[in-house]
C-alpha atoms as one frame of an Amber mdcrd trajectory, in Angstrom:
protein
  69.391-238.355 -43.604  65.854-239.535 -44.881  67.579-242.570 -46.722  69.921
-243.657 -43.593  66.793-243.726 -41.657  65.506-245.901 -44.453  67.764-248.182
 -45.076  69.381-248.506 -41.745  65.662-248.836 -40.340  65.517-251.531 -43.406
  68.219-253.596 -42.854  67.378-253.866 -38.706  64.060-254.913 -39.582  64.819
-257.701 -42.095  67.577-258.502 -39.291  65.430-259.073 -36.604  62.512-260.509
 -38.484  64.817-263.152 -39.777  66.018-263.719 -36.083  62.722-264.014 -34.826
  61.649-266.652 -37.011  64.591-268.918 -37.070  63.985-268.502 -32.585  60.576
-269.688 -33.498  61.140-272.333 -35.338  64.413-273.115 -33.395  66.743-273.264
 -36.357  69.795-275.319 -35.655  72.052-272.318 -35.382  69.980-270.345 -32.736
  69.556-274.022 -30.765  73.912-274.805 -30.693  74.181-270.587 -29.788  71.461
-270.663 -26.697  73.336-274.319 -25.568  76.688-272.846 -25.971  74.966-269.649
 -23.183  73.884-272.090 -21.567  70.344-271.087 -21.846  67.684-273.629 -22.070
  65.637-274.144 -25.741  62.425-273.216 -23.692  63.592-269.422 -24.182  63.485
-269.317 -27.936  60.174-268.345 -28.415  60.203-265.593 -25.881  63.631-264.369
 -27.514  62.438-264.387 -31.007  58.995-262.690 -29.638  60.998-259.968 -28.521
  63.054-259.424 -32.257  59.740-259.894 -33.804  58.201-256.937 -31.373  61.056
-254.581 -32.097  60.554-255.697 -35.779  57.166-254.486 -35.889  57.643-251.473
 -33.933  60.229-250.413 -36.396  57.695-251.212 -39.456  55.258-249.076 -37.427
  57.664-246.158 -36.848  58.753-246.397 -40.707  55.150-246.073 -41.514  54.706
-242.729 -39.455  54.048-243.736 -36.383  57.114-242.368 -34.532  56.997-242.990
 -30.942  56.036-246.317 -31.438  59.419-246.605 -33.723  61.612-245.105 -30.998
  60.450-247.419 -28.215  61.025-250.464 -30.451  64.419-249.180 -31.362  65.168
-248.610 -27.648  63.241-251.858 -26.911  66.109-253.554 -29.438  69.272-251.557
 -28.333  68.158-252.676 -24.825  67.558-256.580 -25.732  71.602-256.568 -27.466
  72.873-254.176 -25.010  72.010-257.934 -22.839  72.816-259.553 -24.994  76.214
-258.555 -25.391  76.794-258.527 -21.638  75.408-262.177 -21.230  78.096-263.489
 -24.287  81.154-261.877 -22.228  79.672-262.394 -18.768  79.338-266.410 -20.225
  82.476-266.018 -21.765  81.049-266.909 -25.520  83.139-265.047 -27.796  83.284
-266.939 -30.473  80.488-265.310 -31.701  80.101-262.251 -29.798  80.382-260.445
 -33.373  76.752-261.216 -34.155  75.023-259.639 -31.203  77.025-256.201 -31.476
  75.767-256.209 -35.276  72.233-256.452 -33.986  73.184-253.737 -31.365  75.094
-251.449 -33.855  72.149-251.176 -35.907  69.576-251.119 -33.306  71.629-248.050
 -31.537  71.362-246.390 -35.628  68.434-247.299 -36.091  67.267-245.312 -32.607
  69.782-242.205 -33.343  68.168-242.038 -37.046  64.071-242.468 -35.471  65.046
-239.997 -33.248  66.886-237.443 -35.804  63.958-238.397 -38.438
């Protein structure tokens, strides 16, 4: 179980890191994905402050400090859980398979904190 939470915990951090940066330096991708929500650009660095918190957190939980590593995980299932909701509630599907990725391994990476 000590390896899931590893490379689970991993892979959601490398994730989200990369997220965060391309939200702060508004890649084109993120910029055509918040215009197709209907969102406006002015949210990107708030968005990709919040994967680069849960990011962190998860680096601080991986490092021993635990609690701090389940509220970032929770912080992250939370953020897709949204995020997921706002795609159908917009009706963007088209890509609807990239924020339940985020939220599949944000949900592991909580279960595995939690178990670890």
């Amino acid at each position: 179980m000590y390896v899931a939470f590893i490379v689970v915990t991993a892979i959601t951090i490398a994730a989200n890191a990369f997220e965060a940066v391309a939200n702060l330096v508004r890649a084109k991708f993120v910029r055509q994905n918040i215009g197709a929500m209907g969102l406006p650009e002015s949210m990107l660095p708030f968005l990709g402050l919040c994967k680069g918190a849960g990011a962190l957190g998860l680096i601080a939980g991986l490092a021993g400090w635990r609690p701090l590593g389940i509220v970032a995980a929770a912080g992250l299932t939370l953020f897709f859980v949204l995020a997921v909701a706002f795609h159908i509630h917009k009706r963007v599907l088209f890509n609807i398979a990239f924020p339940l990725t985020f939220l599949g391994f944000a949900i592991a990476s909580l279960g595995l904190v939690i178990a670890h």
